[in-house]
CSV table of C-alpha atoms and ligand atoms in Angstrom, one decimal:
chain,number,residue,atom,x,y,z
A,1,UNK,CA,115.0,119.0,117.5
A,2,UNK,CA,116.5,122.2,115.4
A,3,UNK,CA,114.2,124.3,113.7
A,4,UNK,CA,116.1,126.1,110.6
A,5,UNK,CA,114.6,128.3,107.8
A,6,UNK,CA,117.9,129.2,106.0
A,7,UNK,CA,118.8,126.3,103.2
A,8,UNK,CA,122.5,126.9,104.0
A,9,UNK,CA,122.5,126.2,107.8
A,10,UNK,CA,120.3,123.1,107.0
A,11,UNK,CA,123.2,121.9,104.7
A,12,UNK,CA,125.9,122.8,107.3
A,13,UNK,CA,123.7,120.7,110.0
A,14,UNK,CA,123.4,117.7,107.5
A,15,UNK,CA,127.1,118.0,106.5
A,16,UNK,CA,128.0,117.8,110.3
A,17,UNK,CA,125.9,114.6,110.5
A,18,UNK,CA,127.3,113.1,107.7
A,19,UNK,CA,130.8,113.8,108.8
A,20,UNK,CA,129.8,111.9,111.8
A,21,UNK,CA,129.2,108.9,109.7
A,22,UNK,CA,125.1,109.4,110.3
A,23,UNK,CA,122.5,108.2,107.3
A,24,UNK,CA,120.2,111.0,106.7
A,25,UNK,CA,116.6,110.6,105.9
A,26,UNK,CA,114.3,113.2,104.9
A,27,UNK,CA,110.5,113.7,105.3
A,28,UNK,CA,109.0,116.2,103.0
A,29,UNK,CA,105.7,117.9,103.7
A,30,UNK,CA,103.4,120.7,103.4
A,31,UNK,CA,102.6,121.0,107.2
A,32,UNK,CA,99.2,120.2,108.8
A,33,UNK,CA,100.8,117.3,109.9
A,34,UNK,CA,98.7,114.1,111.0
A,35,UNK,CA,99.2,110.7,111.7
A,36,UNK,CA,100.1,110.0,108.0
A,37,UNK,CA,103.1,112.3,108.3
A,38,UNK,CA,104.0,110.9,111.5
A,39,UNK,CA,104.1,107.3,110.4
A,40,UNK,CA,106.8,108.5,107.7
A,41,UNK,CA,108.7,110.2,110.5
A,42,UNK,CA,108.7,107.0,112.5
A,43,UNK,CA,109.8,105.1,109.4
A,44,UNK,CA,112.9,107.6,108.9
A,45,UNK,CA,113.7,107.5,112.6
A,46,UNK,CA,113.9,103.4,112.2
A,47,UNK,CA,116.1,103.3,109.4
A,48,UNK,CA,118.1,106.6,109.6
A,49,UNK,CA,120.4,108.1,112.3
A,50,UNK,CA,119.6,112.0,111.4
A,51,UNK,CA,115.9,112.8,110.5
A,52,UNK,CA,115.0,116.0,108.6
A,53,UNK,CA,111.3,116.6,108.3
A,54,UNK,CA,110.6,119.6,105.8
A,55,UNK,CA,107.7,121.8,106.4
A,56,UNK,CA,106.6,124.1,103.4
A,57,UNK,CA,103.5,124.7,101.3
A,58,UNK,CA,104.7,124.8,97.9
A,59,UNK,CA,103.3,127.0,95.8
A,60,UNK,CA,104.0,126.1,92.3
A,61,UNK,CA,102.0,122.9,93.0
A,62,UNK,CA,99.1,124.8,93.4
A,63,UNK,CA,97.0,125.8,90.2
A,64,UNK,CA,95.0,128.9,90.1
A,65,UNK,CA,92.0,128.7,92.0
A,66,UNK,CA,92.9,125.7,94.2
A,67,UNK,CA,93.8,126.0,98.1
A,68,UNK,CA,97.0,127.7,98.3
A,69,UNK,CA,96.0,130.3,100.1
A,70,UNK,CA,93.3,128.8,102.8
A,71,UNK,CA,95.9,125.7,102.8
A,72,UNK,CA,96.0,125.1,106.5
A,73,UNK,CA,99.2,126.3,108.2
A,74,UNK,CA,99.8,125.1,111.9
A,75,UNK,CA,103.6,125.6,112.4
A,76,UNK,CA,103.4,125.3,116.1
A,77,UNK,CA,101.4,122.0,116.3
A,78,UNK,CA,103.7,120.7,113.5
A,79,UNK,CA,106.6,121.2,115.3
A,80,UNK,CA,105.1,119.5,118.3
A,81,UNK,CA,104.4,116.4,116.3
A,82,UNK,CA,108.0,116.6,114.6
A,83,UNK,CA,109.3,116.7,118.2
A,84,UNK,CA,107.3,113.8,119.2
A,85,UNK,CA,107.9,111.6,116.5
A,86,UNK,CA,111.6,112.3,117.0
A,87,UNK,CA,112.7,114.6,113.8
A,88,UNK,CA,116.2,115.9,114.8
A,89,UNK,CA,116.2,118.9,112.3
A,90,UNK,CA,112.7,121.0,111.2
A,91,UNK,CA,113.3,122.9,107.8
A,92,UNK,CA,110.8,125.5,107.5
A,93,UNK,CA,111.9,127.4,104.5
A,94,UNK,CA,110.4,130.8,103.5
A,95,UNK,CA,108.7,131.0,99.7
A,96,UNK,CA,111.7,133.3,98.9
A,97,UNK,CA,114.2,130.9,100.1
A,98,UNK,CA,113.1,128.2,97.3
A,99,UNK,CA,112.0,130.5,94.8
A,100,UNK,CA,114.4,133.7,94.7
A,101,UNK,CA,112.9,136.7,92.5
A,102,UNK,CA,115.6,135.6,89.5
A,103,UNK,CA,114.5,131.8,89.6
A,104,UNK,CA,114.5,130.4,85.8
A,105,UNK,CA,114.8,126.4,86.0
A,106,UNK,CA,112.4,123.8,86.7
A,107,UNK,CA,112.1,120.2,86.6
A,108,UNK,CA,109.6,118.7,84.1
A,109,UNK,CA,108.2,115.1,84.7
A,110,UNK,CA,107.7,113.2,81.6
A,111,UNK,CA,104.7,110.6,80.6
A,112,UNK,CA,103.6,109.7,84.3
A,113,UNK,CA,102.6,112.8,84.9
A,114,UNK,CA,100.3,113.2,81.8
A,115,UNK,CA,97.7,111.2,83.1
A,116,UNK,CA,95.0,110.9,85.9
A,117,UNK,CA,96.3,113.6,88.6
A,118,UNK,CA,98.1,115.5,85.6
A,119,UNK,CA,95.0,115.9,83.4
A,120,UNK,CA,92.8,117.4,86.1
A,121,UNK,CA,95.9,119.1,87.7
A,122,UNK,CA,98.2,119.9,84.8
A,123,UNK,CA,101.5,121.4,86.0
A,124,UNK,CA,101.1,120.2,89.7
A,125,UNK,CA,103.7,117.6,89.2
A,126,UNK,CA,106.3,119.7,87.6
A,127,UNK,CA,105.5,121.9,90.8
A,128,UNK,CA,106.2,118.8,92.8
A,129,UNK,CA,109.5,117.7,91.3
A,130,UNK,CA,110.8,121.2,91.4
A,131,UNK,CA,110.6,121.3,95.0
A,132,UNK,CA,111.5,118.1,95.8
A,133,UNK,CA,114.6,118.2,93.7
A,134,UNK,CA,115.5,121.6,95.6
A,135,UNK,CA,114.9,120.2,99.0
A,136,UNK,CA,117.2,117.2,98.1
A,137,UNK,CA,119.6,119.5,96.9
A,138,UNK,CA,119.7,121.4,100.6
A,139,UNK,CA,118.9,118.0,103.0
A,140,UNK,CA,121.2,116.0,100.9
A,141,UNK,CA,119.2,112.4,102.3
A,142,UNK,CA,120.3,109.0,101.7
A,143,UNK,CA,116.7,107.9,102.0
A,144,UNK,CA,113.6,110.2,101.6
A,145,UNK,CA,110.2,108.9,102.7
A,146,UNK,CA,106.7,109.4,100.8
A,147,UNK,CA,103.3,107.9,101.2
A,148,UNK,CA,101.6,105.8,99.0
A,149,UNK,CA,98.5,108.2,99.8
A,150,UNK,CA,100.0,109.9,96.8
A,151,UNK,CA,100.4,107.1,94.5
A,152,UNK,CA,101.2,108.6,91.3
A,153,UNK,CA,103.6,111.5,93.1
A,154,UNK,CA,105.6,108.6,94.6
A,155,UNK,CA,106.1,107.0,91.2
A,156,UNK,CA,106.9,110.4,89.5
A,157,UNK,CA,109.5,111.2,92.0
A,158,UNK,CA,111.0,107.5,92.1
A,159,UNK,CA,111.4,108.1,87.7
A,160,UNK,CA,112.9,111.4,88.6
A,161,UNK,CA,115.7,110.2,91.0
A,162,UNK,CA,116.5,107.6,88.5
A,163,UNK,CA,116.4,110.0,85.6
A,164,UNK,CA,118.8,112.9,87.3
A,165,UNK,CA,120.6,109.9,89.1
A,166,UNK,CA,120.2,111.6,92.6
A,167,UNK,CA,121.7,109.6,95.1
A,168,UNK,CA,118.8,109.2,97.1
A,169,UNK,CA,116.6,105.9,98.2
A,170,UNK,CA,112.7,106.4,97.8
A,171,UNK,CA,111.0,104.7,100.4
A,172,UNK,CA,106.9,104.6,100.0
A,173,UNK,CA,105.2,104.3,103.3
A,174,UNK,CA,101.4,102.3,103.5
A,175,UNK,CA,98.4,104.5,103.8
A,176,UNK,CA,97.7,105.6,107.4
A,177,UNK,CA,93.3,105.6,107.8
A,178,UNK,CA,91.0,107.1,110.1
A,179,UNK,CA,89.1,103.9,112.0
A,180,UNK,CA,86.2,104.2,109.4
A,181,UNK,CA,88.8,103.6,106.5
A,182,UNK,CA,88.8,107.8,105.4
A,183,UNK,CA,92.8,108.0,104.2
A,184,UNK,CA,94.1,110.7,106.6
A,185,UNK,CA,94.6,114.2,104.7
A,186,UNK,CA,95.6,117.6,105.9
A,187,UNK,CA,92.5,118.5,103.4
A,188,UNK,CA,90.0,116.4,105.4
A,189,UNK,CA,89.6,119.4,108.0
A,190,UNK,CA,87.4,121.4,105.1
A,191,UNK,CA,85.0,118.4,105.4
A,192,UNK,CA,81.5,119.4,106.7
A,193,UNK,CA,79.7,116.7,108.7
A,194,UNK,CA,77.8,115.6,106.2
A,195,UNK,CA,80.6,115.4,103.7
A,196,UNK,CA,83.0,113.2,106.2
A,197,UNK,CA,80.4,110.9,106.2
A,198,UNK,CA,80.3,110.5,102.4
A,199,UNK,CA,83.9,110.6,102.4
A,200,UNK,CA,84.3,107.0,103.6
A,201,UNK,CA,82.6,105.6,100.3
A,202,UNK,CA,86.1,106.2,98.8
A,203,UNK,CA,87.7,103.6,100.7
A,204,UNK,CA,84.9,101.6,100.8
A,205,UNK,CA,84.9,101.7,96.8
A,206,UNK,CA,88.4,100.4,96.8
A,207,UNK,CA,87.8,97.7,99.4
A,208,UNK,CA,84.9,96.5,96.8
A,209,UNK,CA,87.5,96.6,93.9
A,210,UNK,CA,90.2,95.0,95.8
A,211,UNK,CA,87.8,92.1,96.7
A,212,UNK,CA,86.2,91.7,93.0
A,213,UNK,CA,89.7,91.5,91.8
A,214,UNK,CA,90.2,88.5,94.3
A,215,UNK,CA,87.0,86.9,94.1
A,216,UNK,CA,85.2,87.6,90.9
A,217,UNK,CA,86.1,87.0,87.3
A,218,UNK,CA,85.4,90.6,86.2
A,219,UNK,CA,87.6,92.7,84.3
A,220,UNK,CA,89.6,95.7,85.3
A,221,UNK,CA,86.8,98.1,83.2
A,222,UNK,CA,83.9,96.0,85.0
A,223,UNK,CA,85.6,96.6,88.4
A,224,UNK,CA,86.3,100.4,87.6
A,225,UNK,CA,82.6,100.9,86.8
A,226,UNK,CA,81.7,98.9,90.0
A,227,UNK,CA,83.8,101.5,91.7
A,228,UNK,CA,81.7,104.3,89.8
A,229,UNK,CA,78.3,103.4,90.8
A,230,UNK,CA,79.4,102.9,94.2
A,231,UNK,CA,80.9,106.5,94.5
A,232,UNK,CA,78.0,108.0,92.8
A,233,UNK,CA,75.5,106.4,94.7
A,234,UNK,CA,76.4,108.2,97.8
A,235,UNK,CA,75.1,111.3,95.8
A,236,UNK,CA,77.3,114.0,96.9
A,237,UNK,CA,80.6,112.7,95.3
A,238,UNK,CA,81.5,114.1,91.8
A,239,UNK,CA,83.7,111.4,90.7
A,240,UNK,CA,86.9,112.6,88.4
A,241,UNK,CA,88.6,109.4,88.2
A,242,UNK,CA,88.0,105.4,89.4
A,243,UNK,CA,90.3,103.0,87.5
A,244,UNK,CA,92.6,100.1,88.0
A,245,UNK,CA,95.8,100.7,86.5
A,246,UNK,CA,99.5,99.2,86.4
A,247,UNK,CA,101.0,100.0,89.4
A,248,UNK,CA,104.3,101.0,87.6
A,249,UNK,CA,103.5,102.7,84.4
A,250,UNK,CA,99.9,104.1,85.3
A,251,UNK,CA,98.3,102.5,82.0
A,252,UNK,CA,95.1,101.6,82.3
A,253,UNK,CA,92.9,99.4,82.0
A,254,UNK,CA,95.0,96.7,82.8
A,255,UNK,CA,94.6,93.1,81.7
A,256,UNK,CA,93.4,90.5,84.1
A,257,UNK,CA,96.4,88.1,84.7
A,258,UNK,CA,96.1,85.4,87.3
A,259,UNK,CA,98.1,86.7,90.0
A,260,UNK,CA,98.8,90.0,88.2
A,261,UNK,CA,98.9,93.2,90.3
A,262,UNK,CA,96.9,96.5,90.0
A,263,UNK,CA,96.5,100.0,91.5
A,264,UNK,CA,92.9,101.0,91.9
A,265,UNK,CA,93.1,104.7,92.0
A,266,UNK,CA,90.2,107.3,92.8
A,267,UNK,CA,89.7,111.2,92.9
A,268,UNK,CA,86.2,112.6,93.5
A,269,UNK,CA,85.3,116.0,94.7
A,270,UNK,CA,83.1,116.6,97.8
A,271,UNK,CA,81.9,120.2,98.1
A,272,UNK,CA,84.7,122.2,97.6
A,273,UNK,CA,86.9,119.6,98.7
A,274,UNK,CA,89.1,117.4,96.7
A,275,UNK,CA,89.9,113.5,98.0
A,276,UNK,CA,92.1,111.1,96.4
A,277,UNK,CA,92.8,107.6,97.6
A,278,UNK,CA,94.4,104.1,96.4
A,279,UNK,CA,94.8,100.7,96.9
A,280,UNK,CA,97.0,98.3,95.4
A,281,UNK,CA,95.5,94.7,94.8
A,282,UNK,CA,96.0,91.7,92.9
A,283,UNK,CA,94.0,89.4,90.7
A,284,UNK,CA,93.2,85.9,91.5
B,1,AMP,P1,101.6,116.6,102.0
B,1,AMP,O1,101.9,117.4,103.3
B,1,AMP,O2,99.9,116.5,102.1
B,1,AMP,O3,102.4,117.4,100.9
B,1,AMP,O4,102.1,115.1,102.3
B,1,AMP,C1,103.5,114.7,102.7
B,1,AMP,C2,103.7,113.3,102.7
B,1,AMP,O5,102.8,112.4,103.3
B,1,AMP,C3,103.3,112.8,101.4
B,1,AMP,O6,104.7,112.1,100.7
B,1,AMP,C4,102.1,112.0,101.3
B,1,AMP,O7,102.2,111.1,100.5
B,1,AMP,C5,102.4,111.8,102.9
B,1,AMP,N1,101.2,111.2,103.4
B,1,AMP,C6,99.8,112.3,103.5
B,1,AMP,N2,98.6,111.8,104.1
B,1,AMP,C7,99.2,110.2,104.3
B,1,AMP,C8,98.3,109.2,105.1
B,1,AMP,N3,97.1,109.1,105.2
B,1,AMP,N4,99.2,107.9,104.9
B,1,AMP,C9,100.3,108.2,104.6
B,1,AMP,N5,101.7,108.8,104.1
B,1,AMP,C10,100.8,109.9,104.1
């Protein structure tokens, strides 16, 4: 496995792979890798011949006061994880490789970035689209792999790829969960034991939303209210949103139509940690 921090070197390796006719897959991450990340690398391994994982804690997607400085940086174990899962190349750029002092250009997402996470974390998605565009420019992938865990993010990246006509296929992979249902996240390690027990309420509320969509006649607002009250009854979670939205446009509330699809999305704070989770569901 090659480990490279220079963009030009990465581009050379990728171009060499392409000259051999290999299909290139890219898995962008911020490190502190867990089984959610490994599942993306494994999927890329199945579908591509040359797999690039990027590890970069991107400063521009953190708001002032967020956890940029304390975000876990665990490069050694991340590299072991990448090697074990079959990455061919790991790109670990320094911040000034991606953001030279004289950089002026950013990628601004549109309407999809103005709701939900976009309201609570204004500017976050512009940081994401800007870095992902740069990572695509360096790694020139045929396909790139993202987690459904960050549902709004994968929609925004799909939109960016369409709008900028980038020749990359976006693949969204299922959420990997702990045994009790908590979605894996690099931020879960911030949770105290008590918070960790309360964190399971997110996936429980989503499961209840899914059940109500399939088995009741409640409309999407009533189901959202049910999610809110379940989350709040834990006494520890500060709910930021709990909605049923259109899985393509994120418009909400969605109309209940027989066989119609929706995505239930939750964000909540637990002490100083912010958790998000979601589940696709279908109305009966
Ligand atoms: P991050 O390192 O948190 O920026 O995440 C890198 C990629 O891994 C993103 O596409 C995430 O959506 C994805 N990811 C994070 N957690 C999970 C999970 N539990 N299951 C599947 N994918 C995940």
